[in-house]
Tab-separated table of C-alpha atoms in Angstrom:
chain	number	residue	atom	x	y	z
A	122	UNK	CA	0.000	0.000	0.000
A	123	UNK	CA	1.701	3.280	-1.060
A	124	UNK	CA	2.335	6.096	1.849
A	125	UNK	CA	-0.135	8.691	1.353
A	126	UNK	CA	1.764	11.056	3.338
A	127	UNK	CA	4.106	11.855	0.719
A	128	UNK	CA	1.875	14.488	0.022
A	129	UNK	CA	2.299	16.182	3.071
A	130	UNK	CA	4.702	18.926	3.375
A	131	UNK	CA	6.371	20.030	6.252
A	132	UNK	CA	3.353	22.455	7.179
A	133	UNK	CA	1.171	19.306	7.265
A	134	UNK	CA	-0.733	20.673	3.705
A	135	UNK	CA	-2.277	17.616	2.098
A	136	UNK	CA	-2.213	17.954	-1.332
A	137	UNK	CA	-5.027	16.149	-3.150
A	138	UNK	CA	-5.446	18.121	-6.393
A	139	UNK	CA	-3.448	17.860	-9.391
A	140	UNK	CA	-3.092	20.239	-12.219
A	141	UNK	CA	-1.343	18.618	-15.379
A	142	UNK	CA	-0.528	20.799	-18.221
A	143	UNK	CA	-1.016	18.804	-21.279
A	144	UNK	CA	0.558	21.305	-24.071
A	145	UNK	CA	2.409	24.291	-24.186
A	146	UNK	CA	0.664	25.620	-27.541
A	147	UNK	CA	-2.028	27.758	-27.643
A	148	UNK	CA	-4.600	29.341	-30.285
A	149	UNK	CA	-4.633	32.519	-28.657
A	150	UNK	CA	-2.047	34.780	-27.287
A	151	UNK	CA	-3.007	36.425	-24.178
A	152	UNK	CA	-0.450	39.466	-23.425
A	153	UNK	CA	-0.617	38.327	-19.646
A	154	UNK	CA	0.150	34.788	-20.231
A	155	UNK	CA	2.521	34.617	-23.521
A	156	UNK	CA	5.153	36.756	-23.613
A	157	UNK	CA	5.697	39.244	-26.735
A	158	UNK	CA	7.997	37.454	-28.162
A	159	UNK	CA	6.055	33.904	-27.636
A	160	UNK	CA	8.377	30.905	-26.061
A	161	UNK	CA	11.236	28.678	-27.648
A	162	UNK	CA	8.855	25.280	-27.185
A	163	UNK	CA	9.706	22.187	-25.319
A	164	UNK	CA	10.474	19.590	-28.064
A	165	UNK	CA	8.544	16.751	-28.011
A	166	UNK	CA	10.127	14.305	-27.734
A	167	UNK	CA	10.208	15.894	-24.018
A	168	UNK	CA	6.935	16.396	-23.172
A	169	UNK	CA	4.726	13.798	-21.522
A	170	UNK	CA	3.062	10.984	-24.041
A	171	UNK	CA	-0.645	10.534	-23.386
A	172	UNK	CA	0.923	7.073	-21.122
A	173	UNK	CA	2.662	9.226	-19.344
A	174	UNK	CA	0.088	11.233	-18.249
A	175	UNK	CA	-2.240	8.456	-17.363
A	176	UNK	CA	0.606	6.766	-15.300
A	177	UNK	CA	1.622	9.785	-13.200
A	178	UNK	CA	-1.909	10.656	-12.547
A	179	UNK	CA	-2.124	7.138	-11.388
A	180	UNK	CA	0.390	7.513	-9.037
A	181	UNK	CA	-1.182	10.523	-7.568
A	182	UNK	CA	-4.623	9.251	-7.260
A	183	UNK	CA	-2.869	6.402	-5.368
A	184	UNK	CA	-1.272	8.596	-2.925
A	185	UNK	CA	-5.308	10.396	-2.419
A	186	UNK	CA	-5.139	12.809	-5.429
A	187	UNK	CA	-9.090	13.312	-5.600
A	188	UNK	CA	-9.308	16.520	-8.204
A	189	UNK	CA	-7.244	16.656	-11.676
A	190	UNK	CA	-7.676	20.216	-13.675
A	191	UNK	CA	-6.215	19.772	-16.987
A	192	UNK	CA	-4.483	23.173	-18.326
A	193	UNK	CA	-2.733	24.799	-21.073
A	194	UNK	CA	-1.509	26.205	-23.206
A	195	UNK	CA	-5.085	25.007	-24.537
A	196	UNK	CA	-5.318	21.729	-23.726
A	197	UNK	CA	-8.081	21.234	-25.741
A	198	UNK	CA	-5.659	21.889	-28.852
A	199	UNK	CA	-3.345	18.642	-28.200
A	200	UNK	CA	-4.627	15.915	-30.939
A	201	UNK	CA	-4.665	13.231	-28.302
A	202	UNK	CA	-7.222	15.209	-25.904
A	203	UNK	CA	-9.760	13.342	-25.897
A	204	UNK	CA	-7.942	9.889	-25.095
A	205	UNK	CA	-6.420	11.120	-22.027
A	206	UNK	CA	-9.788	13.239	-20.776
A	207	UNK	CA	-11.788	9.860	-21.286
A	208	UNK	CA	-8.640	7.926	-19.501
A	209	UNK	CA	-8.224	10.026	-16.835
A	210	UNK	CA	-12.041	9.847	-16.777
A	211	UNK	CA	-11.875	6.371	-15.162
A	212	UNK	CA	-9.218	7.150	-12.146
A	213	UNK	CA	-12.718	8.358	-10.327
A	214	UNK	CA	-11.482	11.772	-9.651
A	215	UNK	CA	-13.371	15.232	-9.681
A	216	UNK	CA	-11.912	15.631	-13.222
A	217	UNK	CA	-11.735	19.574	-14.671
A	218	UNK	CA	-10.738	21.571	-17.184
A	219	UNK	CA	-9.576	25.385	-17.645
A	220	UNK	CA	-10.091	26.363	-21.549
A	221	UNK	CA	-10.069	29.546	-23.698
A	222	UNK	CA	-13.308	27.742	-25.050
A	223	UNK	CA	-12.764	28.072	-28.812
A	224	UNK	CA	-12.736	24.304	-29.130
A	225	UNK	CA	-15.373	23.458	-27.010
A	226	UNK	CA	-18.353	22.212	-29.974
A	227	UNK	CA	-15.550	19.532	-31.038
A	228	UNK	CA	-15.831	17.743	-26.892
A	229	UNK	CA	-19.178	17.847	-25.760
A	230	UNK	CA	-19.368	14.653	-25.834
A	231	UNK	CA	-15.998	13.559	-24.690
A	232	UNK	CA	-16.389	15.837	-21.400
A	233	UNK	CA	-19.761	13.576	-21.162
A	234	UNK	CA	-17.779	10.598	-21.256
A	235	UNK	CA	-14.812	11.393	-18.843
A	236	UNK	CA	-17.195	12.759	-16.483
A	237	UNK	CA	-16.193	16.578	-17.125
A	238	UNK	CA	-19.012	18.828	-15.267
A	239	UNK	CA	-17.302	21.671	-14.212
A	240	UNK	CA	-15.430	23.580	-16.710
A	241	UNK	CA	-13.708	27.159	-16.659
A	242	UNK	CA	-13.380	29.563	-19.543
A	243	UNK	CA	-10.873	32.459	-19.832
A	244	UNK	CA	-12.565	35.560	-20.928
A	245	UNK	CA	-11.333	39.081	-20.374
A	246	UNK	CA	-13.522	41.390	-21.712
A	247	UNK	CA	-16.912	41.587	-23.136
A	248	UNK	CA	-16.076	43.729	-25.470
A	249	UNK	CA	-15.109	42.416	-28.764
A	250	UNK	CA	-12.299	44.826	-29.485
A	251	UNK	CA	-10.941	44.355	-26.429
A	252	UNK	CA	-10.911	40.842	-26.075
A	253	UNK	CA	-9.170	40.392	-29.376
A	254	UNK	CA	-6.350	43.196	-28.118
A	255	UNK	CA	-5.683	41.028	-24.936
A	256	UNK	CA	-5.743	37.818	-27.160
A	257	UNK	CA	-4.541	39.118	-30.357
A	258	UNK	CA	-7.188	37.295	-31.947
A	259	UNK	CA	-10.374	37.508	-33.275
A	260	UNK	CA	-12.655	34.882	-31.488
A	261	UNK	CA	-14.649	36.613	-29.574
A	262	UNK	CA	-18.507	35.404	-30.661
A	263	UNK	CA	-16.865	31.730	-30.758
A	264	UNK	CA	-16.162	32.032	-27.123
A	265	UNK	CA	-19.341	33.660	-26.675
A	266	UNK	CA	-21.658	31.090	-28.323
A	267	UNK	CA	-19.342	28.179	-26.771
A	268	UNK	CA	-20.403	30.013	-23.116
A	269	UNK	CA	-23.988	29.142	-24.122
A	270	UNK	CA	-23.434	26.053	-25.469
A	271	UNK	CA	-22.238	24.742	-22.219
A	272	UNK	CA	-24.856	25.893	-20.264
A	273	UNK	CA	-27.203	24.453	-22.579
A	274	UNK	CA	-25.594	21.516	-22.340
A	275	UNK	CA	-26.167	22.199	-18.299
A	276	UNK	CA	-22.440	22.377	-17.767
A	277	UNK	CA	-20.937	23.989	-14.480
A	278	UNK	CA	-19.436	27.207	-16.138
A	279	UNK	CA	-16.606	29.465	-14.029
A	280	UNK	CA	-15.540	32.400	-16.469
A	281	UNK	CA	-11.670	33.661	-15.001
A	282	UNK	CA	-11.390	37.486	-15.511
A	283	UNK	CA	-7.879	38.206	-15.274
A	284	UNK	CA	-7.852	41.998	-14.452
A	285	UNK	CA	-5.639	44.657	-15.204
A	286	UNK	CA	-5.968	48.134	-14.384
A	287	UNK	CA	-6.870	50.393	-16.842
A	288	UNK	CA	-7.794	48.040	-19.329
A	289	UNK	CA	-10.521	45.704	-18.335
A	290	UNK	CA	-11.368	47.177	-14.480
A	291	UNK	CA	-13.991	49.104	-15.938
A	292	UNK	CA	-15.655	46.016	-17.225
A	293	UNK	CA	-16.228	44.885	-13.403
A	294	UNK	CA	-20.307	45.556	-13.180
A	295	UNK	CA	-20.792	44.398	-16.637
A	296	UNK	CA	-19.297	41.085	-15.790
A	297	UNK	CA	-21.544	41.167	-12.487
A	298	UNK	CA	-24.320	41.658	-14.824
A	299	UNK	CA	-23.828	38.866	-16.626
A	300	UNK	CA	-24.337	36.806	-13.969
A	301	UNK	CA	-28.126	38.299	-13.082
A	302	UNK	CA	-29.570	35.992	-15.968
A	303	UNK	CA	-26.727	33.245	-16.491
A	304	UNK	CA	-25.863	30.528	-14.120
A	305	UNK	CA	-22.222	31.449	-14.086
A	306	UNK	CA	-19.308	32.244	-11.565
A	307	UNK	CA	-17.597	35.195	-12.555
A	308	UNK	CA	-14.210	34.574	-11.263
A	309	UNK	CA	-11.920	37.836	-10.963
A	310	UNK	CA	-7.995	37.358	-10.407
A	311	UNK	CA	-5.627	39.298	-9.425
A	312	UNK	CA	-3.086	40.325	-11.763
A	313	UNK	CA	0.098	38.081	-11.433
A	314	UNK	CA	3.524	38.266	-11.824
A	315	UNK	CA	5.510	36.071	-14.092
A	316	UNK	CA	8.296	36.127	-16.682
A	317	UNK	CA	7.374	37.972	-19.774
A	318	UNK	CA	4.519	39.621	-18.209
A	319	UNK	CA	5.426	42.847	-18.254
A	320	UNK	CA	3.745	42.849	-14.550
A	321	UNK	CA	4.260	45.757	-12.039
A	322	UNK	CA	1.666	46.061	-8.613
A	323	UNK	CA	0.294	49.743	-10.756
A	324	UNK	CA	-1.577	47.442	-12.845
A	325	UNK	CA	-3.282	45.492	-10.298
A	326	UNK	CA	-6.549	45.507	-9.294
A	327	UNK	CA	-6.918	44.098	-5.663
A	328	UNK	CA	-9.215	42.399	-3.991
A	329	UNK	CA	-10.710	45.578	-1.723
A	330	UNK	CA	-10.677	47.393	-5.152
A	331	UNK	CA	-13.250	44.778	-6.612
A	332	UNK	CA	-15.014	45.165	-3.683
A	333	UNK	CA	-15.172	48.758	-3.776
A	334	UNK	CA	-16.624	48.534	-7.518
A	335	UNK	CA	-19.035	46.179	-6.535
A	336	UNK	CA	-20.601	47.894	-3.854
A	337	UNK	CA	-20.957	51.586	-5.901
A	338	UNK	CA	-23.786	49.984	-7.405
A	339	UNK	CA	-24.958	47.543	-5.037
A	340	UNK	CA	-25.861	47.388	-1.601
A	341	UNK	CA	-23.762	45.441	0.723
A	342	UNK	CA	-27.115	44.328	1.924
A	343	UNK	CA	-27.988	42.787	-1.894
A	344	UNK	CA	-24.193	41.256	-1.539
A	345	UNK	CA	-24.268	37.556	-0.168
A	346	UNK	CA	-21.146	36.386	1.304
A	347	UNK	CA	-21.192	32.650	0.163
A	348	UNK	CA	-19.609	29.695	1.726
A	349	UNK	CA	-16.231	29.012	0.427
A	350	UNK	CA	-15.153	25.019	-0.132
A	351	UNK	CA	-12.150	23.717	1.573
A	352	UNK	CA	-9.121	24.889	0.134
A	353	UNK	CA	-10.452	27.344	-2.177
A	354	UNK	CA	-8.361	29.941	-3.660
A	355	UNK	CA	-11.742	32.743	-4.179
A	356	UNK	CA	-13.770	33.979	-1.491
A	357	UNK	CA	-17.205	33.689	-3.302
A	358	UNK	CA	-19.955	36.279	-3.566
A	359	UNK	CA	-23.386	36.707	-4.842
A	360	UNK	CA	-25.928	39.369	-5.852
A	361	UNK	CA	-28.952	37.926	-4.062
A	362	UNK	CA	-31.051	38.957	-7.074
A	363	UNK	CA	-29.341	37.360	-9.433
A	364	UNK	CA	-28.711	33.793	-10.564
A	365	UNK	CA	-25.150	33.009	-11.026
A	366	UNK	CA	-22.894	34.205	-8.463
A	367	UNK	CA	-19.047	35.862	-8.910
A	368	UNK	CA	-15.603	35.303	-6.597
A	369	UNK	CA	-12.358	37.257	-6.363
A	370	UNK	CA	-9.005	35.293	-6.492
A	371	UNK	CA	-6.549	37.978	-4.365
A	372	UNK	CA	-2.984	35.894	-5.189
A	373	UNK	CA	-1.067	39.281	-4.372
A	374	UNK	CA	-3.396	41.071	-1.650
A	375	UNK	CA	-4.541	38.297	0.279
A	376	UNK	CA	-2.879	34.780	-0.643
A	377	UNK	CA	-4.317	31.612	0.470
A	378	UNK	CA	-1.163	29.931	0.565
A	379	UNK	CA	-2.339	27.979	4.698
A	380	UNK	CA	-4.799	25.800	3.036
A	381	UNK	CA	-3.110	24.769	-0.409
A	382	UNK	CA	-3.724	21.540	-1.373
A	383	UNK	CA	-2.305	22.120	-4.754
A	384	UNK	CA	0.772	20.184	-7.179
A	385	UNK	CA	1.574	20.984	-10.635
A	386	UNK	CA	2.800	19.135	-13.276
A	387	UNK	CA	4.330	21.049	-16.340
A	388	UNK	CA	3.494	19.352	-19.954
A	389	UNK	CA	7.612	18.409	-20.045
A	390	UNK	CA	6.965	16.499	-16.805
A	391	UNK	CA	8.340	18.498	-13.792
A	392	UNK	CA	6.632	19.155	-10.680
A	393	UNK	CA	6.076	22.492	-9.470
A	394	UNK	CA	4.667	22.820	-5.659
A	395	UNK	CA	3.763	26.597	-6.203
A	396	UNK	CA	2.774	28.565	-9.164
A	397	UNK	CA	5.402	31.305	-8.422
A	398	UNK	CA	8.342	28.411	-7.314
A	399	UNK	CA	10.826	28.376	-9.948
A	400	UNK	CA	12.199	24.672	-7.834
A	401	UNK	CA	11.515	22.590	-10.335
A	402	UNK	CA	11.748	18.345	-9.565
A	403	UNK	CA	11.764	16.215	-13.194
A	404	UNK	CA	9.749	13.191	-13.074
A	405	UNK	CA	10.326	12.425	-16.979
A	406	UNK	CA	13.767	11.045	-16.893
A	407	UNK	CA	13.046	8.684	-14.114
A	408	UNK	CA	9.444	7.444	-15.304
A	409	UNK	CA	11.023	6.280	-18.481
A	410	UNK	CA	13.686	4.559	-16.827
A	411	UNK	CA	11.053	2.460	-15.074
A	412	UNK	CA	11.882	3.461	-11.940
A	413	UNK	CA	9.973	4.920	-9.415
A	414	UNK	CA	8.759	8.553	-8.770
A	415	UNK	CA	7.632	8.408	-5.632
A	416	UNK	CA	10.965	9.790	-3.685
A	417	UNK	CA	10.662	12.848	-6.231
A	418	UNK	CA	7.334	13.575	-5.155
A	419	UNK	CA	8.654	13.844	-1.702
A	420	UNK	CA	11.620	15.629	-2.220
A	421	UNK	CA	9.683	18.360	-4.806
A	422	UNK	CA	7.087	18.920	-1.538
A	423	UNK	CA	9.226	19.155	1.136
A	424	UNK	CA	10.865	21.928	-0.248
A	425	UNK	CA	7.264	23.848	-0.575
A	426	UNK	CA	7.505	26.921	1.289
A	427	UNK	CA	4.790	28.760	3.827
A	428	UNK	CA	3.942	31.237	0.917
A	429	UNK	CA	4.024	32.019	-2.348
A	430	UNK	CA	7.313	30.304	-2.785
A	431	UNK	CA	9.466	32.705	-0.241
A	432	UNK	CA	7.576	35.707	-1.386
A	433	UNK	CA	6.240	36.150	1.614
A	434	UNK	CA	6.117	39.920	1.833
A	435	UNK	CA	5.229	42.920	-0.913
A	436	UNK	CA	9.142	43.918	-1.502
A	437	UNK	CA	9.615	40.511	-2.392
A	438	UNK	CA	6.758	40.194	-4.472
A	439	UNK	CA	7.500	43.204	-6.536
A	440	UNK	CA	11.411	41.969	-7.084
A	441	UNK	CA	11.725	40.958	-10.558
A	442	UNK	CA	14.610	39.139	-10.039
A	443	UNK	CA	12.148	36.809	-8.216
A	444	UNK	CA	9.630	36.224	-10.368
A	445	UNK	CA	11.786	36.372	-13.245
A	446	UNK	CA	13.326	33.173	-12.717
A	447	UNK	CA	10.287	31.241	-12.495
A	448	UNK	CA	8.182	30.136	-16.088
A	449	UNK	CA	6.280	32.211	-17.931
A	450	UNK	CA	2.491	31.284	-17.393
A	451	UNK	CA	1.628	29.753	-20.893
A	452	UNK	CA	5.078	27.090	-20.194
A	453	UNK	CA	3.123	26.654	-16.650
A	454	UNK	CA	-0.267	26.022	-17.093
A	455	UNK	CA	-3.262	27.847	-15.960
């Protein structure tokens, strides 16, 4: 019987949710994800084969791994998708996906299959102009029809709203509004820092600042404080009136780095115990030597730190020398 306190770290955090980057490519090019100049690609004959995948997850769910998210690049973009979404399908985890949502007509099915209910969409704006400056693409009423196609198709929707100050914060109530006749969760995040980004804390929009938006139109008494799930990175809101609900995601204000349960494994195969750690442990190598992973996995989280990988206060947040030396979020994964 395998130990399932390897996922432990030394602040006792158990770690049952997996996020597994499948790709690094992406049909979109999001200025806050992919750098300017894009990213000199993992070749593949170093990324993780569909097997390989399917047997790390395994190993995981073994050690009480109950969630996988699959991420991006856009996962749904990798040929061999739909194999490892209805593989992973049968570990009998909560499975998930995060997606820009252009693909999403071509899987309906498949998330049937692999028992895919909750899904989350990146979306920006909701303004067409403005979503294809931040994307650099022109896909706006795709994403916008896929949106209703999954909640036709009585999905769980979460849309992510990535905002940045000055561009999209005075989109705030209109994304609100959305949710008065849609069964979504507006999801806003705090700007984040990684390498390419061109991220500095003027362009954030915190958590208080949301708030603050928020409650210029509505009255704190129409603004329900929901109950927030174990280990969940949003403190979740709704307007009573209204039928979806919305969350904020404060990373930089007001991390929730005490109850992570989350591990990360990069499309090339490495585990990464924080999204701003630039510790990286390979499992690769050793899987296809046919040996075992497990000591890695140990090793990678008992060098997890109490937050945000050492940045534990704003000076060291803003220090680009820092963040600079971790990935850029596309080579991560959502």
């Amino acid at each position: 019987m395998l130990n399932n306190t390897l996922l432990k770290d030394d602040f006792n955090r158990k770690h049952d949710y997996l996020r597994i980057s499948i790709t690094e490519h992406c049909n979109l090019r999001c200025t806050y994800c992919m750098p300017e100049e894009g990213i000199l690609l993992t070749p593949k004959q170093h990324l993780m084969t569909a097997d390989e995948i399917i047997s790390v997850a395994k190993t995981f769910v073994n050690l009480g791994v109950t969630k996988i998210r699959l991420t991006g690049g856009e996962p749904l973009i990798r040929k061999d998708a739909a194999e490892i979404m209805v593989r992973l399908g049968k570990l009998e985890v909560n499975l998930t996906l995060t997606t820009n949502g252009i693909l999403i007509p071509n899987f309906i099915e498949t998330f049937k299959e692999a028992g895919i209910k909750n899904i989350n969409i990146s979306i920006d704006s909701l303004i067409k102009d403005k979503f294809n400056t931040i994307t650099k693409r022109d896909y706006f009423d795709v994403v916008q029809k896929n949106i209703n196609l999954l909640l036709g198709e009585k999905f769980n929707v979460k849309l992510n709203v990535v905002l940045i100050k000055a561009f999209n914060d005075n989109e705030i109530l209109d994304f609100i509004a959305l949710t008065k006749n849609k069964n979504v969760q507006v999801r806003f995040i705090e700007f984040m820092p990684f390498s390419g980004n061109q991220w500095d804390k003027s362009k954030l929009v915190s958590y208080d600042e949301i708030l603050d938006v928020i409650q210029s139109k509505y009255a704190i008494s129409e603004i329900e404080r929901l109950h927030d799930a174990a280990n969940d990175t949003a403190k979740n809101f709704k307007i009573n009136s209204h039928i979806g609900s919305f969350a904020i995601i404060s990373s930089v204000t007001n991390p929730f780095c005490s109850t992570c349960n989350r591990i990360r494994l990069t499309a090339d195969g490495k585990l990464k115990n924080c999204l701003f750690s630039n510790i990286e442990t390979p499992l690769l190598e050793t899987l296809r030597l046919g040996e075992s992973i497990l000591p890695l996995i140990h090793q990678n989280l008992m060098t997890k730190m109490a937050v945000r990988a050492g940045m534990d206060d704003d000076s060291k947040f803003q220090n680009p020398e820092l963040y600079f030396q971790n990935r850029t979020m596309i080579a991560i994964g959502g």
